[in-house]
Amino acid sequence: MGIKPKCDKCGNELSNFGALLFSPPDEKNITKKYHICEKCYENMKKALKCQKKI
């Protein structure tokens, strides 16, 4: 059985990968990694008002 990641924002299973979001490191220098679907990524981009194409 393969890995079926889910979007950490909306909870939907990822059919295509949208983005990875990493938290800032904590006091122990540990970061958290979040999987984000394409739709949530686009919503986050709009919320951040990113104008550049990445």
Coordinates of C-alpha atoms in Angstrom, one line a residue:
M1 CA 0.0 0.0 0.0
G2 CA 1.4 3.4 -1.0
I3 CA 1.6 6.6 1.0
K4 CA -1.5 8.8 0.5
P5 CA -0.6 12.2 1.9
K6 CA -3.4 14.6 2.9
C7 CA -3.4 18.4 2.8
D8 CA -2.6 19.6 6.3
K9 CA -4.9 22.6 5.8
C10 CA -8.1 21.2 4.3
G11 CA -7.6 17.4 4.9
N12 CA -8.2 16.3 1.3
E13 CA -6.1 13.6 -0.1
L14 CA -3.4 15.0 -2.5
S15 CA -3.9 13.9 -6.1
N16 CA -1.1 16.4 -7.2
F17 CA 1.4 18.0 -5.0
G18 CA 0.9 21.7 -4.4
A19 CA 3.5 22.8 -1.9
L20 CA 5.5 22.1 1.2
L21 CA 5.4 24.5 4.1
F22 CA 8.1 24.5 6.7
S23 CA 7.8 26.2 10.1
P24 CA 10.5 28.3 11.6
P25 CA 12.9 26.2 13.8
D26 CA 12.0 26.0 17.5
E27 CA 14.4 26.4 20.4
K28 CA 15.6 22.8 19.7
N29 CA 16.2 23.7 16.1
I30 CA 13.3 21.5 14.9
T31 CA 11.0 22.4 12.1
K32 CA 7.6 21.0 11.1
K33 CA 6.7 20.1 7.5
Y34 CA 3.2 20.6 6.1
H35 CA 1.8 19.2 2.8
I36 CA -0.5 21.7 1.1
C37 CA -2.8 20.9 -1.8
E38 CA -2.9 23.0 -5.0
K39 CA -6.2 24.7 -4.0
C40 CA -5.0 25.7 -0.5
Y41 CA -1.6 26.8 -2.0
E42 CA -3.4 29.2 -4.4
N43 CA -5.6 30.5 -1.5
M44 CA -2.5 31.0 0.6
K45 CA -0.7 32.8 -2.2
K46 CA -3.7 35.2 -2.6
A47 CA -3.8 35.8 1.1
L48 CA -0.1 36.7 1.1
K49 CA -0.7 38.8 -2.0
C50 CA 2.2 37.2 -3.8
Q51 CA 2.6 38.7 -7.2
K52 CA 5.7 36.9 -8.5
K53 CA 5.4 33.7 -10.3
I54 CA 7.6 31.1 -8.6

